[in-house]
Amino acid sequence: MTKLDAAKLPEAYPRKVWTEGDGTRVGVAAQEGGCSRASVEIGEQSPDKVVLTLIETSPKVEQMCTMDIRYPNFTVTLNAPLGDRPVTLDYQQRKV
């Protein structure tokens, strides 16, 4: 993958994206830790670009959590192969 915009990710966040199979499956590495959980959503897919939103969800109520950091991998399925389209990684924090 040559065209990756990861400027919106936190500084130490992984910046790893790949394709699988025929190019319609795109993988991304995320980061989670303690009580937070990572996930990914397709924010946008157009003929010009693909935007993947990496989400870190944590509990609304503060609680004791471990201090470990995990780097899970996720895949999403696009409507068409990624091809030469650039990928932009967006980032959101959510509370549940």
Tab-separated table of C-alpha atoms in Angstrom:
chain	number	residue	atom	x	y	z
A	1	MET	CA	0.000	0.000	0.000
A	2	THR	CA	1.644	3.208	-1.103
A	3	LYS	CA	-1.014	5.876	-0.539
A	4	LEU	CA	-1.844	6.094	3.167
A	5	ASP	CA	-2.899	9.198	5.100
A	6	ALA	CA	-2.657	8.473	8.830
A	7	ALA	CA	-2.264	12.079	10.030
A	8	LYS	CA	-5.391	11.901	12.255
A	9	LEU	CA	-4.130	8.932	14.292
A	10	PRO	CA	-2.557	9.449	17.731
A	11	GLU	CA	1.229	9.610	17.616
A	12	ALA	CA	2.076	6.066	18.797
A	13	TYR	CA	-0.831	4.372	16.960
A	14	PRO	CA	0.089	1.656	14.415
A	15	ARG	CA	0.006	2.673	10.760
A	16	LYS	CA	-0.444	-0.672	9.013
A	17	VAL	CA	-2.925	-1.312	6.192
A	18	TRP	CA	-3.031	-4.187	3.683
A	19	THR	CA	-5.307	-5.859	1.163
A	20	GLU	CA	-6.373	-9.492	0.998
A	21	GLY	CA	-7.690	-11.706	-1.777
A	22	ASP	CA	-8.970	-9.779	-4.787
A	23	GLY	CA	-8.397	-6.418	-3.050
A	24	THR	CA	-11.930	-5.948	-1.741
A	25	ARG	CA	-10.824	-6.933	1.773
A	26	VAL	CA	-8.728	-4.284	3.501
A	27	GLY	CA	-6.957	-5.010	6.771
A	28	VAL	CA	-5.870	-2.501	9.369
A	29	ALA	CA	-4.009	-2.706	12.677
A	30	ALA	CA	-5.603	-0.916	15.630
A	31	GLN	CA	-4.689	-0.237	19.237
A	32	GLU	CA	-6.604	-0.879	22.446
A	33	GLY	CA	-5.688	-1.314	26.065
A	34	GLY	CA	-7.017	-1.777	29.552
A	35	CYS	CA	-10.783	-1.327	29.402
A	36	SER	CA	-10.872	0.125	25.874
A	37	ARG	CA	-11.828	-1.888	22.802
A	38	ALA	CA	-10.901	-1.146	19.212
A	39	SER	CA	-13.049	-1.498	16.107
A	40	VAL	CA	-13.067	-0.201	12.548
A	41	GLU	CA	-15.809	1.180	10.308
A	42	ILE	CA	-15.822	2.171	6.667
A	43	GLY	CA	-16.290	5.929	6.804
A	44	GLU	CA	-16.368	6.456	3.049
A	45	GLN	CA	-15.663	4.552	-0.141
A	46	SER	CA	-15.745	6.403	-3.427
A	47	PRO	CA	-13.968	5.976	-6.773
A	48	ASP	CA	-11.332	8.430	-5.479
A	49	LYS	CA	-10.600	7.246	-1.932
A	50	VAL	CA	-11.403	5.012	1.030
A	51	VAL	CA	-11.730	6.337	4.584
A	52	LEU	CA	-11.493	3.877	7.473
A	53	THR	CA	-12.441	5.083	10.943
A	54	LEU	CA	-10.556	3.437	13.800
A	55	ILE	CA	-12.659	3.615	16.955
A	56	GLU	CA	-11.500	3.246	20.530
A	57	THR	CA	-14.463	2.588	22.822
A	58	SER	CA	-14.134	2.858	26.580
A	59	PRO	CA	-16.613	2.703	29.492
A	60	LYS	CA	-18.507	5.888	30.419
A	61	VAL	CA	-17.926	5.185	34.092
A	62	GLU	CA	-14.286	5.177	35.141
A	63	GLN	CA	-13.094	1.896	36.589
A	64	MET	CA	-9.921	0.018	37.397
A	65	CYS	CA	-8.281	-1.221	34.205
A	66	THR	CA	-5.103	-3.057	33.328
A	67	MET	CA	-2.275	-1.093	31.733
A	68	ASP	CA	-1.701	-3.464	28.812
A	69	ILE	CA	-1.731	-2.389	25.176
A	70	ARG	CA	-3.024	-4.705	22.454
A	71	TYR	CA	-2.804	-4.384	18.670
A	72	PRO	CA	-5.736	-6.268	17.121
A	73	ASN	CA	-6.096	-6.611	13.350
A	74	PHE	CA	-9.414	-5.993	11.615
A	75	THR	CA	-10.639	-6.411	8.045
A	76	VAL	CA	-13.459	-4.684	6.198
A	77	THR	CA	-14.981	-5.558	2.844
A	78	LEU	CA	-15.225	-2.836	0.216
A	79	ASN	CA	-17.767	-2.676	-2.611
A	80	ALA	CA	-14.924	-2.838	-5.164
A	81	PRO	CA	-11.208	-3.690	-5.033
A	82	LEU	CA	-9.059	-0.974	-3.464
A	83	GLY	CA	-6.817	-0.702	-6.507
A	84	ASP	CA	-4.891	2.585	-6.591
A	85	ARG	CA	-7.273	4.467	-4.300
A	86	PRO	CA	-5.608	6.139	-1.315
A	87	VAL	CA	-6.659	5.103	2.197
A	88	THR	CA	-7.257	7.690	4.907
A	89	LEU	CA	-7.304	6.518	8.521
A	90	ASP	CA	-9.586	8.538	10.770
A	91	TYR	CA	-9.778	8.155	14.572
A	92	GLN	CA	-12.617	8.478	17.093
A	93	GLN	CA	-12.936	7.895	20.807
A	94	ARG	CA	-16.339	6.791	22.086
A	95	LYS	CA	-17.793	6.095	25.525
A	96	VAL	CA	-20.394	3.396	26.204
